[in-house]
Amino acid sequence: MAQGVRGTRDFYPDDMRVRNWLFERFHSAARAHGFEEYDAPVLESEELYTRKAGEEIVGQLYNFEDKGGRRVALRPEMTPSLARMVMARAGALALPIKWYSIPQCWRYERTQRGRGREHYQWNVDIWGMDGVAADAELLSVLVHFFESVGLGSGDLVIRISSRKVLEEVLGSLGIEGETFAATCVIVDKMDKLPADVVEAQLADLGLGADAISRIRAVLGLTDLDALSSALGEGSAAVAELGALFALCDAYGISDWLAFDASVVRGLAYYTGPVFEAHDRAGALRAICGGGRYDKLIGTLGGKDLPATGFGFGDMVVMELLAEKGLLPDLASGVEDVVFGMGAELRGAAMQVAGRLRSGGRSVDLVLEDKRMKWVFKHAERCGAARLVMVMPDEWAEGKVRIKDLGTGEESAVPIEDL
Amino acid sequence: MAQGVRGTRDFYPDDMRVRNWLFERFHSAARAHGFEEYDAPVLESEELYTRKAGEEIVGQLYNFEDKGGRRVALRPEMTPSLARMVMARAGALALPIKWYSIPQCWRYERTQRGRGREHYQWNVDIWGMDGVAADAELLSVLVHFFESVGLGSGDLVIRISSRKVLEEVLGSLGIEGETFAATCVIVDKMDKLPADVVEAQLADLGLGADAISRIRAVLGLTDLDALSSALGEGSAAVAELGALFALCDAYGISDWLAFDASVVRGLAYYTGPVFEAHDRAGALRAICGGGRYDKLIGTLGGKDLPATGFGFGDMVVMELLAEKGLLPDLASGVEDVVFGMGAELRGAAMQVAGRLRSGGRSVDLVLEDKRMKWVFKHAERCGAARLVMVMPDEWAEGKVRIKDLGTGEESAVPIEDL
């Protein structure tokens, strides 16, 4: 018997209602902040992703050769597609642009760990703006979303740092450019991999034991003053983070935020502020993550343009919402169930349904000969508000019988009043 | 420079607004009829599609081998995925089910004819119901949609026939089962391919010149009485079509419909009524198409269940809407542009934006130092209704200056009244 591809999900109507509920809140938070929706194909050229920094996302590419011999991939993330789109209209777009999307993203792991191979990822990005005001705006979008689903700052925290922190530490050790990006990818895994594995990987990049212990010390900081002491008075990282937290104060979202130098993010292309949200209990993987990536277009052969954004998967937040009892119990959306008593009133029931539908109601018309008992059970299962019955006596008088399924009241209503 | 995969589309915000406008009307027509949304992964096992009837859709499969050696495909159509989902919950689903979806579907052609390799296809299906009432309900959904986008029965026609017509003609010639399905696929191409090509293909299936001329004669009919004469008094095809047109009369949608025996549809799995919509001018490809497919699950290894549905691509209808001048001119959706005069009012502007956003407004906050002239131009480009200016004097009095961009009127409004 035919089965779905391993690691993919089907969305039956029950699941789809919850997905739509979540996505509608993604849309709302983005639109409240004036972001416009865009989309790109799920299939892209492989070369869009083949960076050399050892990222997990590149190693797990769902890639293949098409019938024309081209190397293509199901996108693992949206940002490179967005960069491609911005490049293609370079000069023609009025900057800054504030765009969002909810693409499905794919990965392929050979090892099976019960993890999915696809998820949806809300992406929100600002291009063409230097400065932390753009990053603060993104954080405001996040908080708006969290509040809209009933989560509070007691449930989760958005941890913030900057790639400039590591840049300054590594720069003082003479590590820059591609090696810097590769180091960030490794350092991001520091608390997930055994110490000797991480140290061996860093040693491969030319970092000795002293450098590693200096990185560990700075990454342990969760206080901007301590960071300032560690990096020195003129630190650009400290100045940037100070300005970002000050702006977030003006937004009134400081309760949701914390400085945490251990936030690095696992993608190679970040250049400035980086952040990720975690449940306060620390039981789940990151809920979302993002940051500034001012040099991505350059790596794709275009002219650099400042950019910042985040990706927000649909899976972890659903776990958190379920755990907190915040998932809604959603009905089918059907408002009226229309039922014609007997085959000779089938046509009349169609007329009634048509009239209600033209008026904007969501109407389920019972299309078969069914017993009254089935119809009542069906209306209840749909969560319908009303049962509209086309019966011989009432129809002869130009009326239908309507039962309010909330109150149980029944009345005969003239057809022209529907 | 990185480019998109050939035959795929990017949706910039301008394009996305129109797509959302179209999809929202797909959603509305389905919901008005009590259909529930579902979704399935774009990637499926290849075996879900490898029927042997010579269909174009199977020949153009966008298929490949994944890293685990499995044959997979980007879905060319949604119906097999839906069948798979229904099979997986056979017995647990309350029948009938009325489901819809707007999936992206893919195909791969070696020959390049400037045709796309992906499109979106609205799918609306009813499972678990025998009888033409279900088919009539689908036609009602279609008409509801057409009306909602401003198309009338003078713009297009839904041509209807039944696979039973050909079944009766071919049955009298001893052609049944898989050969019947393969014959339908060829016959569907009769007016698109040269006569000798079609005749050679039909001859391969065992049809002689007499059979072919009999098929041509019946397929030329556009009148149910003539069909009745051709197929004989007891014809199930004639009875079925008569009942369907009678029900559509009750729906009040007869103006949109026409019997046309030449409608066969190119998919192997149809078993009963089939239909497709065409622009009356005949300039475009089919706008949508569908029909009854009661035996699809059997071919996938499950127990047959009656089913009927249609697929409706996003491309042809957009051509028709553009041609008829029915595409809307859509603004960005931004309602308010908020602007703080100078860096020291940046924080104040963030507060103002936050208050408006909490109140449900879509607000674009100007995050950079810009001149007033730029801000006005920007607000105009967004199509915003209001410009909300945070200025030193007004702010000192707890007010902001609001310019109504429709009327041009300006007023100072206390913050608590926003």
PDB file of C-alpha atoms in Angstrom, chain B residues 158-335:
ATOM      1  CA  ILE B 158     -18.166  24.310 -18.108  1.00  0.00           C
ATOM      2  CA  ARG B 159     -18.420  21.457 -20.599  1.00  0.00           C
ATOM      3  CA  ILE B 160     -19.652  18.187 -19.160  1.00  0.00           C
ATOM      4  CA  SER B 161     -19.727  14.607 -20.309  1.00  0.00           C
ATOM      5  CA  SER B 162     -19.215  11.214 -18.688  1.00  0.00           C
ATOM      6  CA  ARG B 163     -16.610   8.509 -19.093  1.00  0.00           C
ATOM      7  CA  LYS B 164     -19.633   6.214 -19.307  1.00  0.00           C
ATOM      8  CA  VAL B 165     -20.277   7.594 -22.810  1.00  0.00           C
ATOM      9  CA  LEU B 166     -16.981   6.209 -24.111  1.00  0.00           C
ATOM     10  CA  GLU B 167     -17.349   3.167 -21.869  1.00  0.00           C
ATOM     11  CA  GLU B 168     -20.593   2.263 -23.625  1.00  0.00           C
ATOM     12  CA  VAL B 169     -19.201   2.919 -27.090  1.00  0.00           C
ATOM     13  CA  LEU B 170     -16.017   0.922 -26.418  1.00  0.00           C
ATOM     14  CA  GLY B 171     -17.837  -1.767 -24.432  1.00  0.00           C
ATOM     15  CA  SER B 172     -19.931  -2.504 -27.506  1.00  0.00           C
ATOM     16  CA  LEU B 173     -16.574  -3.027 -29.270  1.00  0.00           C
ATOM     17  CA  GLY B 174     -15.284  -5.282 -26.497  1.00  0.00           C
ATOM     18  CA  ILE B 175     -12.779  -2.791 -25.033  1.00  0.00           C
ATOM     19  CA  GLU B 176     -12.680  -2.630 -21.224  1.00  0.00           C
ATOM     20  CA  GLY B 177     -10.406  -2.210 -18.176  1.00  0.00           C
ATOM     21  CA  GLU B 178      -6.876  -0.919 -18.664  1.00  0.00           C
ATOM     22  CA  THR B 179      -7.311  -0.699 -22.402  1.00  0.00           C
ATOM     23  CA  PHE B 180     -10.381   1.463 -21.797  1.00  0.00           C
ATOM     24  CA  ALA B 181      -8.340   3.864 -19.612  1.00  0.00           C
ATOM     25  CA  ALA B 182      -5.536   3.988 -22.189  1.00  0.00           C
ATOM     26  CA  THR B 183      -8.054   4.631 -24.956  1.00  0.00           C
ATOM     27  CA  CYS B 184      -9.544   7.547 -23.027  1.00  0.00           C
ATOM     28  CA  VAL B 185      -6.100   9.122 -22.630  1.00  0.00           C
ATOM     29  CA  ILE B 186      -5.563   8.945 -26.413  1.00  0.00           C
ATOM     30  CA  VAL B 187      -9.079  10.055 -27.288  1.00  0.00           C
ATOM     31  CA  ASP B 188      -8.610  13.124 -25.057  1.00  0.00           C
ATOM     32  CA  LYS B 189      -5.866  14.239 -27.448  1.00  0.00           C
ATOM     33  CA  MET B 190      -7.979  13.761 -30.605  1.00  0.00           C
ATOM     34  CA  ASP B 191      -8.326  17.453 -31.372  1.00  0.00           C
ATOM     35  CA  LYS B 192      -4.727  18.265 -30.388  1.00  0.00           C
ATOM     36  CA  LEU B 193      -2.785  15.662 -32.416  1.00  0.00           C
ATOM     37  CA  PRO B 194      -2.826  14.850 -36.169  1.00  0.00           C
ATOM     38  CA  ALA B 195      -5.500  12.314 -37.089  1.00  0.00           C
ATOM     39  CA  ASP B 196      -3.015   9.699 -38.333  1.00  0.00           C
ATOM     40  CA  VAL B 197      -1.030   9.811 -35.061  1.00  0.00           C
ATOM     41  CA  VAL B 198      -4.181   9.265 -32.983  1.00  0.00           C
ATOM     42  CA  GLU B 199      -5.382   6.539 -35.320  1.00  0.00           C
ATOM     43  CA  ALA B 200      -2.039   4.729 -35.112  1.00  0.00           C
ATOM     44  CA  GLN B 201      -2.142   4.889 -31.294  1.00  0.00           C
ATOM     45  CA  LEU B 202      -5.697   3.586 -31.206  1.00  0.00           C
ATOM     46  CA  ALA B 203      -4.830   0.839 -33.691  1.00  0.00           C
ATOM     47  CA  ASP B 204      -2.097  -0.264 -31.242  1.00  0.00           C
ATOM     48  CA  LEU B 205      -4.868  -0.796 -28.678  1.00  0.00           C
ATOM     49  CA  GLY B 206      -6.809  -2.905 -31.162  1.00  0.00           C
ATOM     50  CA  LEU B 207      -9.263  -0.316 -32.523  1.00  0.00           C
ATOM     51  CA  GLY B 208      -9.999  -0.432 -36.239  1.00  0.00           C
ATOM     52  CA  ALA B 209     -11.162   2.294 -38.598  1.00  0.00           C
ATOM     53  CA  ASP B 210     -14.858   1.545 -37.958  1.00  0.00           C
ATOM     54  CA  ALA B 211     -14.422   1.834 -34.204  1.00  0.00           C
ATOM     55  CA  ILE B 212     -12.562   5.108 -34.570  1.00  0.00           C
ATOM     56  CA  SER B 213     -15.211   6.646 -36.784  1.00  0.00           C
ATOM     57  CA  ARG B 214     -17.900   5.507 -34.312  1.00  0.00           C
ATOM     58  CA  ILE B 215     -15.944   7.206 -31.476  1.00  0.00           C
ATOM     59  CA  ARG B 216     -15.551  10.388 -33.531  1.00  0.00           C
ATOM     60  CA  ALA B 217     -19.263  10.452 -34.308  1.00  0.00           C
ATOM     61  CA  VAL B 218     -20.347  10.098 -30.665  1.00  0.00           C
ATOM     62  CA  LEU B 219     -17.718  12.556 -29.417  1.00  0.00           C
ATOM     63  CA  GLY B 220     -19.093  15.171 -31.790  1.00  0.00           C
ATOM     64  CA  LEU B 221     -22.434  15.284 -29.974  1.00  0.00           C
ATOM     65  CA  THR B 222     -23.433  18.310 -27.888  1.00  0.00           C
ATOM     66  CA  ASP B 223     -27.050  17.406 -27.297  1.00  0.00           C
ATOM     67  CA  LEU B 224     -28.336  14.872 -24.761  1.00  0.00           C
ATOM     68  CA  ASP B 225     -31.204  13.768 -27.013  1.00  0.00           C
ATOM     69  CA  ALA B 226     -28.774  12.987 -29.810  1.00  0.00           C
ATOM     70  CA  LEU B 227     -26.613  11.093 -27.314  1.00  0.00           C
ATOM     71  CA  SER B 228     -29.666   9.112 -26.257  1.00  0.00           C
ATOM     72  CA  SER B 229     -30.337   8.203 -29.880  1.00  0.00           C
ATOM     73  CA  ALA B 230     -26.716   7.188 -30.371  1.00  0.00           C
ATOM     74  CA  LEU B 231     -26.349   5.095 -27.212  1.00  0.00           C
ATOM     75  CA  GLY B 232     -29.870   3.665 -27.023  1.00  0.00           C
ATOM     76  CA  GLU B 233     -32.732   3.996 -24.574  1.00  0.00           C
ATOM     77  CA  GLY B 234     -31.241   2.158 -21.600  1.00  0.00           C
ATOM     78  CA  SER B 235     -27.949   4.066 -21.635  1.00  0.00           C
ATOM     79  CA  ALA B 236     -26.534   4.591 -18.124  1.00  0.00           C
ATOM     80  CA  ALA B 237     -24.429   7.461 -19.459  1.00  0.00           C
ATOM     81  CA  VAL B 238     -27.516   9.320 -20.674  1.00  0.00           C
ATOM     82  CA  ALA B 239     -29.373   8.694 -17.399  1.00  0.00           C
ATOM     83  CA  GLU B 240     -26.421   9.911 -15.353  1.00  0.00           C
ATOM     84  CA  LEU B 241     -25.937  13.082 -17.381  1.00  0.00           C
ATOM     85  CA  GLY B 242     -29.677  13.798 -17.375  1.00  0.00           C
ATOM     86  CA  ALA B 243     -29.770  13.545 -13.574  1.00  0.00           C
ATOM     87  CA  LEU B 244     -26.692  15.759 -13.223  1.00  0.00           C
ATOM     88  CA  PHE B 245     -28.087  18.531 -15.429  1.00  0.00           C
ATOM     89  CA  ALA B 246     -31.412  18.380 -13.564  1.00  0.00           C
ATOM     90  CA  LEU B 247     -29.663  18.873 -10.208  1.00  0.00           C
ATOM     91  CA  CYS B 248     -27.633  21.752 -11.616  1.00  0.00           C
ATOM     92  CA  ASP B 249     -30.930  23.369 -12.599  1.00  0.00           C
ATOM     93  CA  ALA B 250     -31.917  23.260  -8.925  1.00  0.00           C
ATOM     94  CA  TYR B 251     -28.642  24.982  -8.062  1.00  0.00           C
ATOM     95  CA  GLY B 252     -29.458  27.662 -10.616  1.00  0.00           C
ATOM     96  CA  ILE B 253     -26.153  27.224 -12.457  1.00  0.00           C
ATOM     97  CA  SER B 254     -27.368  25.830 -15.805  1.00  0.00           C
ATOM     98  CA  ASP B 255     -26.296  28.950 -17.704  1.00  0.00           C
ATOM     99  CA  TRP B 256     -22.690  27.983 -16.991  1.00  0.00           C
ATOM    100  CA  LEU B 257     -22.961  24.414 -18.266  1.00  0.00           C
ATOM    101  CA  ALA B 258     -23.096  22.582 -21.576  1.00  0.00           C
ATOM    102  CA  PHE B 259     -23.146  18.930 -22.488  1.00  0.00           C
ATOM    103  CA  ASP B 260     -20.223  18.159 -24.784  1.00  0.00           C
ATOM    104  CA  ALA B 261     -19.347  14.525 -25.510  1.00  0.00           C
ATOM    105  CA  SER B 262     -15.833  15.525 -26.620  1.00  0.00           C
ATOM    106  CA  VAL B 263     -14.859  16.106 -22.984  1.00  0.00           C
ATOM    107  CA  VAL B 264     -12.916  12.997 -21.929  1.00  0.00           C
ATOM    108  CA  ARG B 265     -10.056  14.327 -19.718  1.00  0.00           C
ATOM    109  CA  GLY B 266      -6.495  13.063 -20.002  1.00  0.00           C
ATOM    110  CA  LEU B 267      -6.155  11.213 -16.681  1.00  0.00           C
ATOM    111  CA  ALA B 268      -6.618   7.450 -16.684  1.00  0.00           C
ATOM    112  CA  TYR B 269      -8.605   7.157 -13.471  1.00  0.00           C
ATOM    113  CA  TYR B 270     -11.928   8.834 -14.295  1.00  0.00           C
ATOM    114  CA  THR B 271     -14.997   6.574 -14.258  1.00  0.00           C
ATOM    115  CA  GLY B 272     -18.102   8.807 -14.413  1.00  0.00           C
ATOM    116  CA  PRO B 273     -19.006  12.436 -15.067  1.00  0.00           C
ATOM    117  CA  VAL B 274     -16.093  14.522 -16.334  1.00  0.00           C
ATOM    118  CA  PHE B 275     -15.985  18.268 -16.923  1.00  0.00           C
ATOM    119  CA  GLU B 276     -13.707  21.114 -17.836  1.00  0.00           C
ATOM    120  CA  ALA B 277     -14.122  24.861 -18.002  1.00  0.00           C
ATOM    121  CA  HIS B 278     -13.071  26.869 -21.067  1.00  0.00           C
ATOM    122  CA  ASP B 279     -13.166  30.516 -21.955  1.00  0.00           C
ATOM    123  CA  ARG B 280     -16.023  31.024 -24.437  1.00  0.00           C
ATOM    124  CA  ALA B 281     -13.614  32.639 -26.894  1.00  0.00           C
ATOM    125  CA  GLY B 282     -11.678  29.367 -26.969  1.00  0.00           C
ATOM    126  CA  ALA B 283      -8.336  31.156 -26.846  1.00  0.00           C
ATOM    127  CA  LEU B 284      -6.952  29.511 -23.719  1.00  0.00           C
ATOM    128  CA  ARG B 285      -6.232  26.026 -22.446  1.00  0.00           C
ATOM    129  CA  ALA B 286      -8.736  24.445 -20.038  1.00  0.00           C
ATOM    130  CA  ILE B 287      -9.255  26.584 -16.921  1.00  0.00           C
ATOM    131  CA  CYS B 288      -9.958  23.582 -14.716  1.00  0.00           C
ATOM    132  CA  GLY B 289     -11.082  20.006 -15.018  1.00  0.00           C
ATOM    133  CA  GLY B 290     -12.315  17.115 -12.988  1.00  0.00           C
ATOM    134  CA  GLY B 291     -14.660  14.215 -12.644  1.00  0.00           C
ATOM    135  CA  ARG B 292     -15.554  11.053 -10.823  1.00  0.00           C
ATOM    136  CA  TYR B 293     -12.831   8.495 -10.073  1.00  0.00           C
ATOM    137  CA  ASP B 294     -14.397   5.651  -8.135  1.00  0.00           C
ATOM    138  CA  LYS B 295     -11.606   3.129  -8.671  1.00  0.00           C
ATOM    139  CA  LEU B 296      -8.402   5.025  -7.938  1.00  0.00           C
ATOM    140  CA  ILE B 297      -7.825   3.520  -4.492  1.00  0.00           C
ATOM    141  CA  GLY B 298      -8.070   0.029  -5.955  1.00  0.00           C
ATOM    142  CA  THR B 299      -5.140   0.755  -8.270  1.00  0.00           C
ATOM    143  CA  LEU B 300      -3.115   1.813  -5.196  1.00  0.00           C
ATOM    144  CA  GLY B 301      -3.823  -1.429  -3.344  1.00  0.00           C
ATOM    145  CA  GLY B 302      -6.753  -0.274  -1.216  1.00  0.00           C
ATOM    146  CA  LYS B 303     -10.486  -0.879  -1.157  1.00  0.00           C
ATOM    147  CA  ASP B 304     -12.366   1.260  -3.684  1.00  0.00           C
ATOM    148  CA  LEU B 305     -14.350   4.223  -2.439  1.00  0.00           C
ATOM    149  CA  PRO B 306     -16.467   6.487  -4.635  1.00  0.00           C
ATOM    150  CA  ALA B 307     -14.823   9.851  -5.202  1.00  0.00           C
ATOM    151  CA  THR B 308     -15.165  12.924  -7.371  1.00  0.00           C
ATOM    152  CA  GLY B 309     -13.177  16.115  -7.586  1.00  0.00           C
ATOM    153  CA  PHE B 310     -11.518  18.768  -9.684  1.00  0.00           C
ATOM    154  CA  GLY B 311      -8.163  20.455 -10.131  1.00  0.00           C
ATOM    155  CA  PHE B 312      -7.957  24.144 -10.945  1.00  0.00           C
ATOM    156  CA  GLY B 313      -4.578  25.640 -11.865  1.00  0.00           C
ATOM    157  CA  ASP B 314      -3.580  29.195 -11.045  1.00  0.00           C
ATOM    158  CA  MET B 315      -2.137  30.072 -14.460  1.00  0.00           C
ATOM    159  CA  VAL B 316      -4.920  29.956 -17.049  1.00  0.00           C
ATOM    160  CA  VAL B 317      -7.533  31.662 -14.893  1.00  0.00           C
ATOM    161  CA  MET B 318      -5.054  34.485 -14.293  1.00  0.00           C
ATOM    162  CA  GLU B 319      -4.655  34.884 -18.052  1.00  0.00           C
ATOM    163  CA  LEU B 320      -8.429  35.085 -18.431  1.00  0.00           C
ATOM    164  CA  LEU B 321      -8.804  37.535 -15.540  1.00  0.00           C
ATOM    165  CA  ALA B 322      -6.060  39.732 -16.968  1.00  0.00           C
ATOM    166  CA  GLU B 323      -7.685  39.653 -20.404  1.00  0.00           C
ATOM    167  CA  LYS B 324     -11.065  40.628 -18.943  1.00  0.00           C
ATOM    168  CA  GLY B 325      -9.532  43.418 -16.847  1.00  0.00           C
ATOM    169  CA  LEU B 326     -10.613  41.711 -13.635  1.00  0.00           C
ATOM    170  CA  LEU B 327      -7.283  41.632 -11.809  1.00  0.00           C
ATOM    171  CA  PRO B 328      -7.411  43.984  -8.828  1.00  0.00           C
ATOM    172  CA  ASP B 329      -4.870  46.720  -8.159  1.00  0.00           C
ATOM    173  CA  LEU B 330      -3.812  45.804  -4.641  1.00  0.00           C
ATOM    174  CA  ALA B 331      -1.943  48.012  -2.187  1.00  0.00           C
ATOM    175  CA  SER B 332       0.629  46.716   0.284  1.00  0.00           C
ATOM    176  CA  GLY B 333      -1.859  46.515   3.145  1.00  0.00           C
ATOM    177  CA  VAL B 334       0.069  49.000   5.286  1.00  0.00           C
ATOM    178  CA  GLU B 335      -2.436  51.276   7.046  1.00  0.00           C
TER     179      GLU B 335
END
